[in-house]
Coordinates of C-alpha atoms in Angstrom, one line a residue:
M244 CA 36.8 -74.4 16.4
N245 CA 36.8 -73.2 20.0
E246 CA 37.9 -69.8 18.9
F247 CA 35.1 -69.6 16.3
A248 CA 32.5 -70.6 19.0
A249 CA 33.9 -68.0 21.4
E250 CA 33.7 -65.3 18.8
T251 CA 30.1 -66.3 17.9
R252 CA 29.1 -66.1 21.6
K253 CA 30.8 -62.7 21.9
K254 CA 28.9 -61.3 19.0
T255 CA 25.6 -62.7 20.3
L256 CA 26.3 -61.3 23.7
D257 CA 27.1 -57.9 22.2
K258 CA 23.8 -57.9 20.2
D259 CA 21.9 -59.0 23.3
L260 CA 23.5 -56.2 25.4
E261 CA 22.7 -53.7 22.7
K262 CA 19.0 -54.8 22.7
L263 CA 18.9 -54.5 26.4
A264 CA 20.4 -51.0 26.2
H265 CA 17.6 -50.0 23.7
V266 CA 14.9 -51.5 25.9
E267 CA 16.3 -49.6 28.9
E268 CA 16.4 -46.4 27.0
A269 CA 12.8 -46.9 25.8
A270 CA 11.6 -47.7 29.3
S271 CA 13.4 -44.6 30.6
F272 CA 11.6 -42.5 28.0
V273 CA 8.2 -43.9 28.8
A274 CA 8.9 -43.4 32.6
R275 CA 9.7 -39.7 32.1
G276 CA 6.2 -39.3 30.6
L277 CA 4.7 -40.8 33.7
V278 CA 6.5 -38.5 36.2
A279 CA 4.1 -35.5 35.8
P280 CA 0.9 -37.5 36.1
G281 CA 2.3 -39.4 39.0
L282 CA 3.2 -36.2 40.9
G283 CA -0.2 -34.9 40.0
L284 CA -1.9 -37.9 41.6
L285 CA 0.3 -37.6 44.6
F286 CA -0.8 -33.9 45.0
L287 CA -4.5 -35.0 44.8
A288 CA -3.9 -37.6 47.6
L289 CA -2.1 -34.9 49.6
S290 CA -5.0 -32.5 49.1
G291 CA -7.4 -35.2 50.6
I292 CA -5.0 -35.7 53.5
I293 CA -4.8 -32.0 54.3
A294 CA -8.6 -31.8 54.3
A295 CA -8.8 -34.9 56.6
L296 CA -6.5 -33.2 59.1
F297 CA -8.9 -30.3 59.5
V298 CA -12.4 -31.9 59.1
M299 CA -12.1 -35.5 60.2
G300 CA -14.9 -36.3 62.7
E301 CA -17.0 -33.3 61.6
P302 CA -20.3 -33.6 59.7
G303 CA -19.8 -34.4 56.0
S304 CA -16.1 -35.0 56.4
V305 CA -15.9 -37.8 53.7
I306 CA -17.6 -35.5 51.2
I307 CA -15.2 -32.7 52.0
I308 CA -12.1 -34.9 51.7
A309 CA -13.3 -36.1 48.3
A310 CA -14.1 -32.5 47.3
A311 CA -10.6 -31.4 48.3
A312 CA -9.0 -33.9 46.0
I313 CA -11.3 -32.8 43.1
G314 CA -10.5 -29.1 43.9
G315 CA -6.8 -30.0 43.7
Y316 CA -7.4 -31.5 40.3
M317 CA -9.1 -28.3 39.2
A318 CA -6.2 -26.3 40.5
L319 CA -3.7 -28.4 38.5
N320 CA -5.7 -27.8 35.3
I321 CA -5.8 -24.1 35.9
G322 CA -2.1 -24.0 36.3
A323 CA -1.6 -26.1 33.2
N324 CA -3.8 -23.8 31.0
D325 CA -4.5 -20.3 32.3
V326 CA -1.1 -19.3 33.6
A327 CA 0.4 -19.5 30.1
N328 CA -1.1 -16.2 29.2
N329 CA 1.0 -14.4 31.9
V330 CA 4.4 -15.7 31.0
G331 CA 4.0 -17.0 27.4
P332 CA 4.8 -13.7 25.7
A333 CA 8.0 -13.3 27.8
V334 CA 9.1 -16.8 26.9
G335 CA 8.3 -16.4 23.3
A336 CA 10.3 -13.2 23.2
R337 CA 13.2 -14.9 24.9
A338 CA 13.2 -12.5 27.7
L339 CA 12.7 -15.5 30.0
T340 CA 13.8 -19.1 29.8
M341 CA 11.1 -21.7 30.3
G342 CA 12.6 -22.6 33.7
G343 CA 12.8 -19.0 34.8
A344 CA 9.2 -18.4 33.7
L345 CA 7.9 -21.4 35.6
A346 CA 9.8 -20.4 38.7
I347 CA 8.6 -16.8 38.7
A348 CA 5.0 -17.7 37.9
A349 CA 4.8 -20.4 40.5
V350 CA 6.0 -18.1 43.3
F351 CA 3.8 -15.1 42.3
E352 CA 0.7 -17.2 41.5
S353 CA 0.9 -18.7 45.0
A354 CA 1.6 -15.3 46.6
G355 CA -1.4 -13.7 44.8
A356 CA -3.7 -16.5 45.8
L357 CA -2.8 -16.6 49.5
I358 CA -2.5 -12.8 50.0
A359 CA -5.5 -11.5 48.0
G360 CA -7.5 -14.4 46.7
A361 CA -10.1 -15.1 49.4
D362 CA -12.6 -12.4 48.4
V363 CA -13.0 -13.6 44.9
V364 CA -13.9 -17.1 46.1
T365 CA -17.2 -15.9 47.4
T366 CA -18.4 -14.9 43.9
I367 CA -17.8 -18.4 42.5
S368 CA -19.1 -20.2 45.6
S369 CA -22.4 -18.3 46.0
G370 CA -22.7 -15.6 43.3
I371 CA -23.9 -17.8 40.4
V372 CA -26.3 -20.2 42.1
D373 CA -27.4 -18.9 45.6
P374 CA -27.2 -21.7 48.2
A375 CA -30.6 -20.5 49.5
A376 CA -32.1 -21.4 46.1
V377 CA -31.3 -25.1 46.7
A378 CA -32.9 -26.0 50.0
D379 CA -31.4 -29.5 50.3
K380 CA -27.8 -29.3 51.5
G381 CA -27.0 -32.6 49.9
V382 CA -28.3 -31.5 46.5
F383 CA -26.2 -28.3 46.8
I384 CA -23.0 -30.3 47.6
R385 CA -23.6 -32.6 44.6
L386 CA -24.2 -29.5 42.5
M387 CA -20.8 -28.0 43.4
L388 CA -19.0 -31.3 43.0
A389 CA -20.5 -31.8 39.5
A390 CA -19.5 -28.2 38.6
V391 CA -15.8 -28.5 39.7
I392 CA -15.5 -32.0 38.1
A393 CA -17.0 -30.8 34.8
S394 CA -15.0 -27.6 34.6
A395 CA -11.7 -29.4 35.4
L396 CA -12.4 -32.0 32.7
W397 CA -13.1 -29.4 30.1
I398 CA -9.9 -27.4 30.9
N399 CA -8.0 -30.7 30.8
I400 CA -9.4 -31.4 27.3
A401 CA -8.6 -27.8 26.2
T402 CA -5.0 -28.1 27.4
W403 CA -4.7 -31.4 25.6
I404 CA -5.8 -29.9 22.2
G405 CA -3.6 -26.8 22.8
A406 CA -6.3 -24.2 23.3
P407 CA -5.9 -21.5 26.1
V408 CA -9.4 -21.1 27.5
S409 CA -10.9 -19.0 30.3
T410 CA -11.0 -21.1 33.4
T411 CA -13.5 -18.6 34.9
H412 CA -15.9 -19.2 32.0
S413 CA -15.4 -23.0 32.5
V414 CA -16.3 -23.0 36.2
V415 CA -19.1 -20.5 35.8
G416 CA -20.6 -22.8 33.0
G417 CA -20.1 -25.8 35.3
V418 CA -21.9 -24.2 38.2
A419 CA -24.7 -22.9 35.9
G420 CA -25.2 -26.3 34.3
A421 CA -25.4 -28.2 37.5
G422 CA -27.6 -25.5 39.0
I423 CA -30.1 -25.9 36.1
A424 CA -30.1 -29.6 36.6
A425 CA -30.6 -29.3 40.3
A426 CA -33.1 -26.4 40.6
G427 CA -34.2 -25.3 37.2
F428 CA -33.4 -22.2 35.1
A429 CA -34.6 -19.8 37.8
A430 CA -31.7 -20.7 40.2
V431 CA -29.1 -19.2 37.9
D432 CA -28.1 -15.6 37.8
W433 CA -28.5 -15.0 34.0
A434 CA -27.1 -11.5 34.2
T435 CA -23.7 -13.1 35.1
I436 CA -24.0 -15.6 32.2
G437 CA -24.9 -12.7 29.8
G438 CA -21.9 -10.8 30.9
I439 CA -19.7 -13.7 30.2
A440 CA -21.1 -14.2 26.7
A441 CA -20.4 -10.5 26.0
S442 CA -16.8 -10.9 27.1
W443 CA -16.2 -13.4 24.3
V444 CA -16.2 -10.4 22.0
I445 CA -15.2 -7.6 24.3
S446 CA -12.1 -9.1 25.9
P447 CA -10.1 -10.1 22.8
M448 CA -11.2 -7.0 20.9
L449 CA -10.0 -4.7 23.6
G450 CA -6.8 -6.7 24.1
A451 CA -6.0 -6.5 20.4
L452 CA -6.9 -2.8 20.2
F453 CA -4.6 -1.7 23.0
A454 CA -1.7 -4.0 21.9
T455 CA -1.9 -2.8 18.3
A456 CA -2.0 0.9 19.4
F457 CA 1.2 0.5 21.5
L458 CA 3.0 -1.5 18.8
A459 CA 2.1 1.1 16.2
F460 CA 3.5 3.8 18.5
I461 CA 6.7 1.9 19.0
K462 CA 7.2 1.3 15.3
A463 CA 6.5 5.0 14.4
N464 CA 8.5 6.6 17.2
I465 CA 11.4 4.1 17.8
I466 CA 11.8 1.3 15.3
Y467 CA 11.5 3.2 12.1
R468 CA 13.7 6.2 13.2
D469 CA 17.1 6.7 11.7
D470 CA 18.6 7.3 15.2
K471 CA 16.9 4.5 17.1
I472 CA 18.9 4.9 20.3
A473 CA 18.1 8.6 20.7
A474 CA 14.4 7.8 20.2
A475 CA 14.7 4.9 22.7
R476 CA 16.2 7.2 25.3
L477 CA 13.2 9.5 25.1
W478 CA 10.3 7.0 24.7
V479 CA 11.4 3.7 26.4
P480 CA 11.4 5.2 30.0
I481 CA 7.9 6.7 29.3
L482 CA 6.6 3.3 28.0
I483 CA 8.1 1.5 31.0
A484 CA 6.6 4.1 33.4
V485 CA 3.2 3.6 31.7
M486 CA 3.5 -0.1 32.3
A487 CA 4.4 0.5 35.9
G488 CA 1.4 2.9 36.4
A489 CA -0.9 0.5 34.7
F490 CA 0.2 -2.5 36.8
G491 CA 0.0 -0.4 39.9
A492 CA -3.6 0.3 39.2
Y493 CA -4.2 -3.2 37.9
L494 CA -2.9 -4.8 41.1
A495 CA -4.9 -2.4 43.2
T496 CA -8.0 -3.3 41.2
K497 CA -7.5 -7.1 41.1
G498 CA -5.7 -7.7 44.4
L499 CA -5.2 -4.8 46.9
K500 CA -8.9 -3.7 46.6
R501 CA -9.9 -7.1 47.9
V502 CA -7.7 -6.7 51.0
V503 CA -8.4 -3.0 52.0
S504 CA -11.1 -0.6 50.9
I505 CA -9.8 1.9 48.4
S506 CA -11.7 4.3 46.1
G507 CA -11.2 4.8 42.3
L508 CA -9.4 8.1 43.0
Q509 CA -7.0 6.4 45.3
I510 CA -6.3 3.7 42.7
A511 CA -5.6 6.5 40.1
V512 CA -3.2 8.2 42.5
L513 CA -1.4 5.0 43.2
G514 CA -1.0 4.4 39.5
L515 CA 0.3 7.9 38.9
G516 CA 2.7 7.5 41.8
C517 CA 4.1 4.3 40.2
F518 CA 4.4 6.1 36.9
V519 CA 6.5 9.0 38.2
M520 CA 8.7 6.9 40.4
V521 CA 9.5 4.3 37.7
W522 CA 10.0 6.9 35.0
G523 CA 12.8 8.4 37.0
L524 CA 14.4 5.0 37.6
A525 CA 13.9 3.8 34.0
K526 CA 15.4 7.0 32.6
I527 CA 18.6 6.4 34.5
G528 CA 18.7 2.7 33.6
V529 CA 18.0 3.3 29.9
E530 CA 20.6 6.0 29.6
R531 CA 23.3 3.6 31.0
Q532 CA 22.3 0.8 28.7
A533 CA 21.9 3.0 25.6
A534 CA 25.5 4.3 26.0
E535 CA 26.8 0.9 25.0
L536 CA 24.2 0.0 22.3
E537 CA 24.6 0.1 18.5
N538 CA 22.0 1.8 16.4
R539 CA 20.2 -1.4 15.5
N540 CA 16.8 -3.0 16.3
Q541 CA 18.6 -5.9 17.9
S542 CA 19.8 -3.4 20.5
L543 CA 16.3 -2.3 21.4
R544 CA 15.4 -5.8 22.5
K545 CA 17.7 -5.4 25.5
L546 CA 15.8 -2.4 26.8
F547 CA 12.5 -4.2 27.0
R548 CA 13.7 -7.5 28.6
L549 CA 13.7 -6.5 32.3
P550 CA 10.2 -4.8 32.1
L551 CA 8.9 -8.0 30.5
I552 CA 10.2 -10.1 33.4
F553 CA 8.5 -7.8 35.9
S554 CA 5.3 -7.9 33.9
A555 CA 5.2 -11.7 34.0
A556 CA 5.6 -11.6 37.7
L557 CA 2.9 -9.0 38.3
L558 CA 0.5 -10.6 35.9
S559 CA 1.0 -13.9 37.7
F560 CA 0.3 -12.3 41.1
A561 CA -2.9 -10.8 39.9
H562 CA -3.9 -14.0 38.2
G563 CA -3.4 -16.0 41.4
A564 CA -5.4 -13.4 43.4
N565 CA -8.3 -13.6 40.9
D566 CA -8.4 -17.2 39.5
V567 CA -7.7 -19.2 42.6
S568 CA -11.5 -18.8 43.1
N569 CA -12.1 -21.1 40.1
A570 CA -10.2 -23.9 41.8
V571 CA -11.5 -23.6 45.4
G572 CA -14.8 -21.6 45.1
P573 CA -16.9 -24.7 44.7
L574 CA -14.8 -26.5 47.4
A575 CA -15.4 -23.6 49.8
A576 CA -19.1 -23.8 49.2
I577 CA -19.1 -27.6 49.8
V578 CA -17.2 -27.1 53.1
H579 CA -19.7 -24.4 54.1
A580 CA -22.8 -26.5 53.2
A581 CA -21.4 -29.7 54.8
S582 CA -20.6 -28.0 58.1
G583 CA -24.3 -27.1 58.4
E584 CA -23.8 -23.3 58.8
E585 CA -26.9 -21.3 58.2
S586 CA -25.1 -18.0 57.1
S587 CA -25.4 -17.1 53.5
V588 CA -21.8 -15.8 53.6
V589 CA -19.3 -18.5 52.6
G590 CA -16.2 -18.6 54.8
I591 CA -12.8 -19.5 53.3
P592 CA -10.7 -21.8 55.4
L593 CA -6.9 -21.3 55.0
W594 CA -6.3 -24.9 54.1
V595 CA -8.7 -24.5 51.1
M596 CA -6.7 -21.5 49.9
V597 CA -3.4 -23.5 50.3
I598 CA -4.7 -26.3 48.1
G599 CA -5.7 -23.9 45.4
A600 CA -2.5 -21.8 45.5
F601 CA -0.1 -24.7 45.4
G602 CA -2.2 -26.7 43.0
I603 CA -2.1 -23.9 40.4
S604 CA 1.7 -23.6 40.8
L605 CA 2.3 -27.4 40.6
G606 CA 0.0 -27.7 37.5
L607 CA 2.0 -24.9 35.8
V608 CA 5.3 -26.6 36.5
L609 CA 4.2 -30.1 35.5
F610 CA 1.9 -29.4 32.5
G611 CA 2.2 -25.7 31.7
P612 CA 5.0 -25.6 29.1
K613 CA 2.8 -26.8 26.2
L614 CA 0.4 -23.8 26.5
I615 CA 3.3 -21.4 27.2
R616 CA 4.9 -22.4 23.9
M617 CA 1.5 -22.0 22.2
V618 CA 0.8 -18.5 23.4
G619 CA 4.4 -17.3 23.2
G620 CA 5.6 -18.7 19.9
Q621 CA 3.1 -20.7 17.9
I622 CA 0.4 -18.1 17.2
T623 CA 2.8 -15.4 15.9
K624 CA 6.4 -14.6 16.2
L625 CA 7.1 -12.3 19.3
N626 CA 10.1 -10.2 20.2
P627 CA 10.5 -8.2 23.4
M628 CA 8.8 -5.1 21.9
R629 CA 5.8 -7.0 20.8
A630 CA 5.6 -9.0 24.0
F631 CA 5.8 -5.8 25.9
C632 CA 2.7 -4.5 24.0
V633 CA 0.8 -7.7 24.9
A634 CA 1.6 -7.4 28.6
L635 CA 0.8 -3.7 28.7
S636 CA -2.4 -4.3 26.9
A637 CA -3.5 -6.9 29.5
A638 CA -3.1 -4.5 32.4
I639 CA -4.7 -1.5 30.7
T640 CA -7.6 -3.5 29.3
V641 CA -8.6 -4.8 32.8
I642 CA -8.4 -1.3 34.2
V643 CA -10.5 0.2 31.4
A644 CA -13.0 -2.6 31.6
S645 CA -13.3 -2.3 35.4
W646 CA -13.8 1.4 35.1
F647 CA -16.7 1.0 32.6
G648 CA -18.1 -2.1 34.3
L649 CA -17.4 -4.3 31.2
P650 CA -17.1 -8.0 31.7
V651 CA -13.7 -9.3 30.5
S652 CA -11.5 -12.4 30.6
S653 CA -7.8 -12.1 31.3
T654 CA -7.2 -15.2 29.1
H655 CA -9.1 -13.7 26.2
I656 CA -7.4 -10.3 26.6
A657 CA -3.9 -11.8 26.5
V658 CA -4.5 -14.1 23.6
G659 CA -6.5 -11.4 21.7
A660 CA -3.5 -9.1 22.2
V661 CA -1.2 -11.7 20.7
F662 CA -3.5 -12.1 17.7
G663 CA -3.8 -8.3 17.4
V664 CA 0.0 -7.9 17.3
G665 CA 0.3 -10.6 14.6
F666 CA -2.4 -9.3 12.3
F667 CA -1.2 -5.7 12.7
R668 CA 2.3 -6.8 11.6
E669 CA 0.8 -8.3 8.5
W670 CA -1.0 -5.1 7.6
Y671 CA 1.8 -2.8 8.5
T672 CA 4.4 -4.8 6.5
A673 CA 2.2 -4.4 3.4
N674 CA 0.8 -0.9 3.8
S675 CA 3.0 1.4 5.8
P676 CA 4.4 4.4 4.0
R677 CA 6.7 5.1 6.9
R678 CA 8.2 1.7 6.7
R679 CA 8.7 2.0 2.9
A680 CA 10.4 5.4 3.2
Y681 CA 12.6 4.0 6.0
L682 CA 13.8 1.1 3.9
E683 CA 14.4 3.3 0.9
R684 CA 16.7 5.6 3.0
K685 CA 18.6 2.6 4.3
G686 CA 18.9 1.1 0.8
N687 CA 20.2 4.4 -0.6
K688 CA 22.8 4.7 2.2
A689 CA 24.0 1.1 1.5
R690 CA 24.3 1.7 -2.2
A691 CA 26.1 5.0 -1.7
A692 CA 28.5 3.4 0.7
R693 CA 29.3 0.7 -1.9
K694 CA 29.8 3.2 -4.7
Q695 CA 32.1 5.4 -2.6
G696 CA 34.0 2.4 -1.3
K697 CA 33.6 3.4 2.3
G698 CA 34.3 -0.1 3.4
H699 CA 32.7 -3.4 3.5
D700 CA 31.5 -3.1 7.1
E701 CA 29.5 0.1 6.5
A702 CA 27.9 -1.2 3.3
E703 CA 27.1 -4.5 5.0
A704 CA 25.5 -2.7 7.9
G705 CA 23.2 -0.8 5.5
S706 CA 22.3 -4.0 3.7
A707 CA 21.6 -5.8 7.0
A708 CA 19.3 -3.0 8.0
I709 CA 17.2 -3.6 4.9
G710 CA 16.7 -7.3 5.7
D711 CA 16.7 -7.0 9.5
P712 CA 13.9 -9.4 10.7
D713 CA 13.4 -7.2 13.8
I714 CA 11.8 -4.5 11.7
D715 CA 9.5 -6.9 9.8
D716 CA 11.2 -6.4 6.5
V717 CA 9.7 -8.5 3.7
P718 CA 11.8 -11.6 2.9
V719 CA 12.5 -12.7 -0.6
S720 CA 9.6 -15.1 -1.1
R721 CA 6.0 -15.1 0.0
E722 CA 6.5 -18.6 1.4
E723 CA 9.1 -17.1 3.8
I724 CA 6.6 -14.4 4.8
A725 CA 4.1 -17.1 5.7
R726 CA 6.6 -19.1 7.6
R727 CA 8.1 -16.3 9.7
R728 CA 5.6 -13.6 9.9
L729 CA 1.9 -14.4 9.5
V730 CA -0.5 -15.4 12.2
R731 CA -1.3 -19.1 12.0
R732 CA -4.9 -19.2 10.9
A733 CA -5.5 -22.7 12.2
H734 CA -4.9 -21.5 15.8
V735 CA -7.4 -18.7 15.3
M736 CA -10.2 -21.2 14.6
T737 CA -9.2 -23.7 17.3
I738 CA -9.0 -21.1 20.0
A739 CA -12.1 -19.2 19.0
T740 CA -14.1 -22.4 18.9
A741 CA -12.8 -23.4 22.3
W742 CA -13.8 -20.0 23.7
V743 CA -17.3 -20.1 22.4
T744 CA -17.7 -23.8 23.4
T745 CA -16.4 -23.4 27.0
V746 CA -19.5 -22.3 28.9
P747 CA -22.0 -24.7 27.1
A748 CA -19.6 -27.6 27.2
S749 CA -18.8 -27.3 30.9
A750 CA -22.5 -26.7 31.6
V751 CA -23.6 -29.9 29.8
L752 CA -20.9 -31.9 31.4
A753 CA -21.8 -30.6 34.8
A754 CA -25.5 -31.4 34.3
V755 CA -24.7 -35.0 33.3
I756 CA -22.3 -35.5 36.2
F757 CA -24.9 -34.0 38.6
L758 CA -27.6 -36.5 37.4
L759 CA -25.1 -39.4 37.7
L760 CA -24.2 -38.3 41.3
N761 CA -27.9 -38.2 42.1
L762 CA -28.3 -41.8 40.9
L763 CA -25.4 -42.9 43.0
T764 CA -26.7 -41.4 46.2

């Protein structure tokens, strides 16, 4: 009897311990989900503390400290949403791991913001609604607070639903909406708003156009050639050099031009110099790699991986230089107004830039992977060649748009390029005579090898070439085509709707928040 009771107690104890283990596992899972929000809240508190160290005891210090925390919240959301466009294609193409992408983007976003970001802040802080148009400093401060809260909330919502949106459009909409609520429609620079509306169409169309053109060139001159490696030796160094020249001019346009005064001719010379130097280095590197590669599309991926990594870093630097303004532009305007300065030129304290720079990087690390996966792998399937076209398109589109004075959004350019690559692949797979001829040659070689009994390996290589997924060959079933190849239409509608909604949504939110702040003061 005692033995039976002991055995019963033992089984009961084992069951209880098993339940406790499950509870502990569940608690651990829930706790992991709270780590990122907890660290985000800690950063907001730290932003307020940093502001307090510099402004405590000065006029309007309480407002500035609160604004610093709100600016930190905006920076976190920019990092969570906008940075995905810079590193998403490289991650989707497996040129970078998620951890590597987060590390590279965090470093270069911060560097771009701190080195070359200050000039852009003045546009956001005083270029949409002139501080002089709002005579009451308190009203202007509430206007900017409402703008940054509304734009941050909208970006947070967009990130939650998985839509990459333009943070520039969000903050401009927020400033415009609060400006209308504060001082009427006349206070807003409607030319800026009109340019943003035009960029809804211009940016994705240009991004798609350039990305499609480069992918068509790569398919015609490298992928669908019988001797791929020989073609790669000729064209890959040139393509890499074009990317280097484009990024040289891109960084000069988006970053260097804001530090030192350089003309359009000097930017062109800088881009040409980068092209020549990198072409020589790339030619040596490609020759060394090509000597060990098989004549397969899988081999071509290796030649594009390193350029993709560099492109992710350079895009992140330029993004940090340009879009830090969205996080700290309203904050800089609040600091300027609260200090009682009469000058219309908004100064940018270093501590304001630090909050923006590190907030973007932290937001990327804590909340960015969701959008990185969306841009890199959930819209359409990317490999290094396609991702290379997306990155190159982003750089060239900004240069061309700047040259002609066209308003563009880097977010819309990158996502438009991804869509362009995907839709072009659909059309090319169904309609390309070059592709059909290439597949027929490969099929004939495979059949001839089997007939002549040249060996299983050679015949197998020919058959593999016919169904090689890297050259977009048609799988057996249409269901397989839809699963592996086609652009996901649901994402087209979600993202397009979010783009069109961004400015009016953030404007309405900002107007409501401004009116609420007025009631509370």
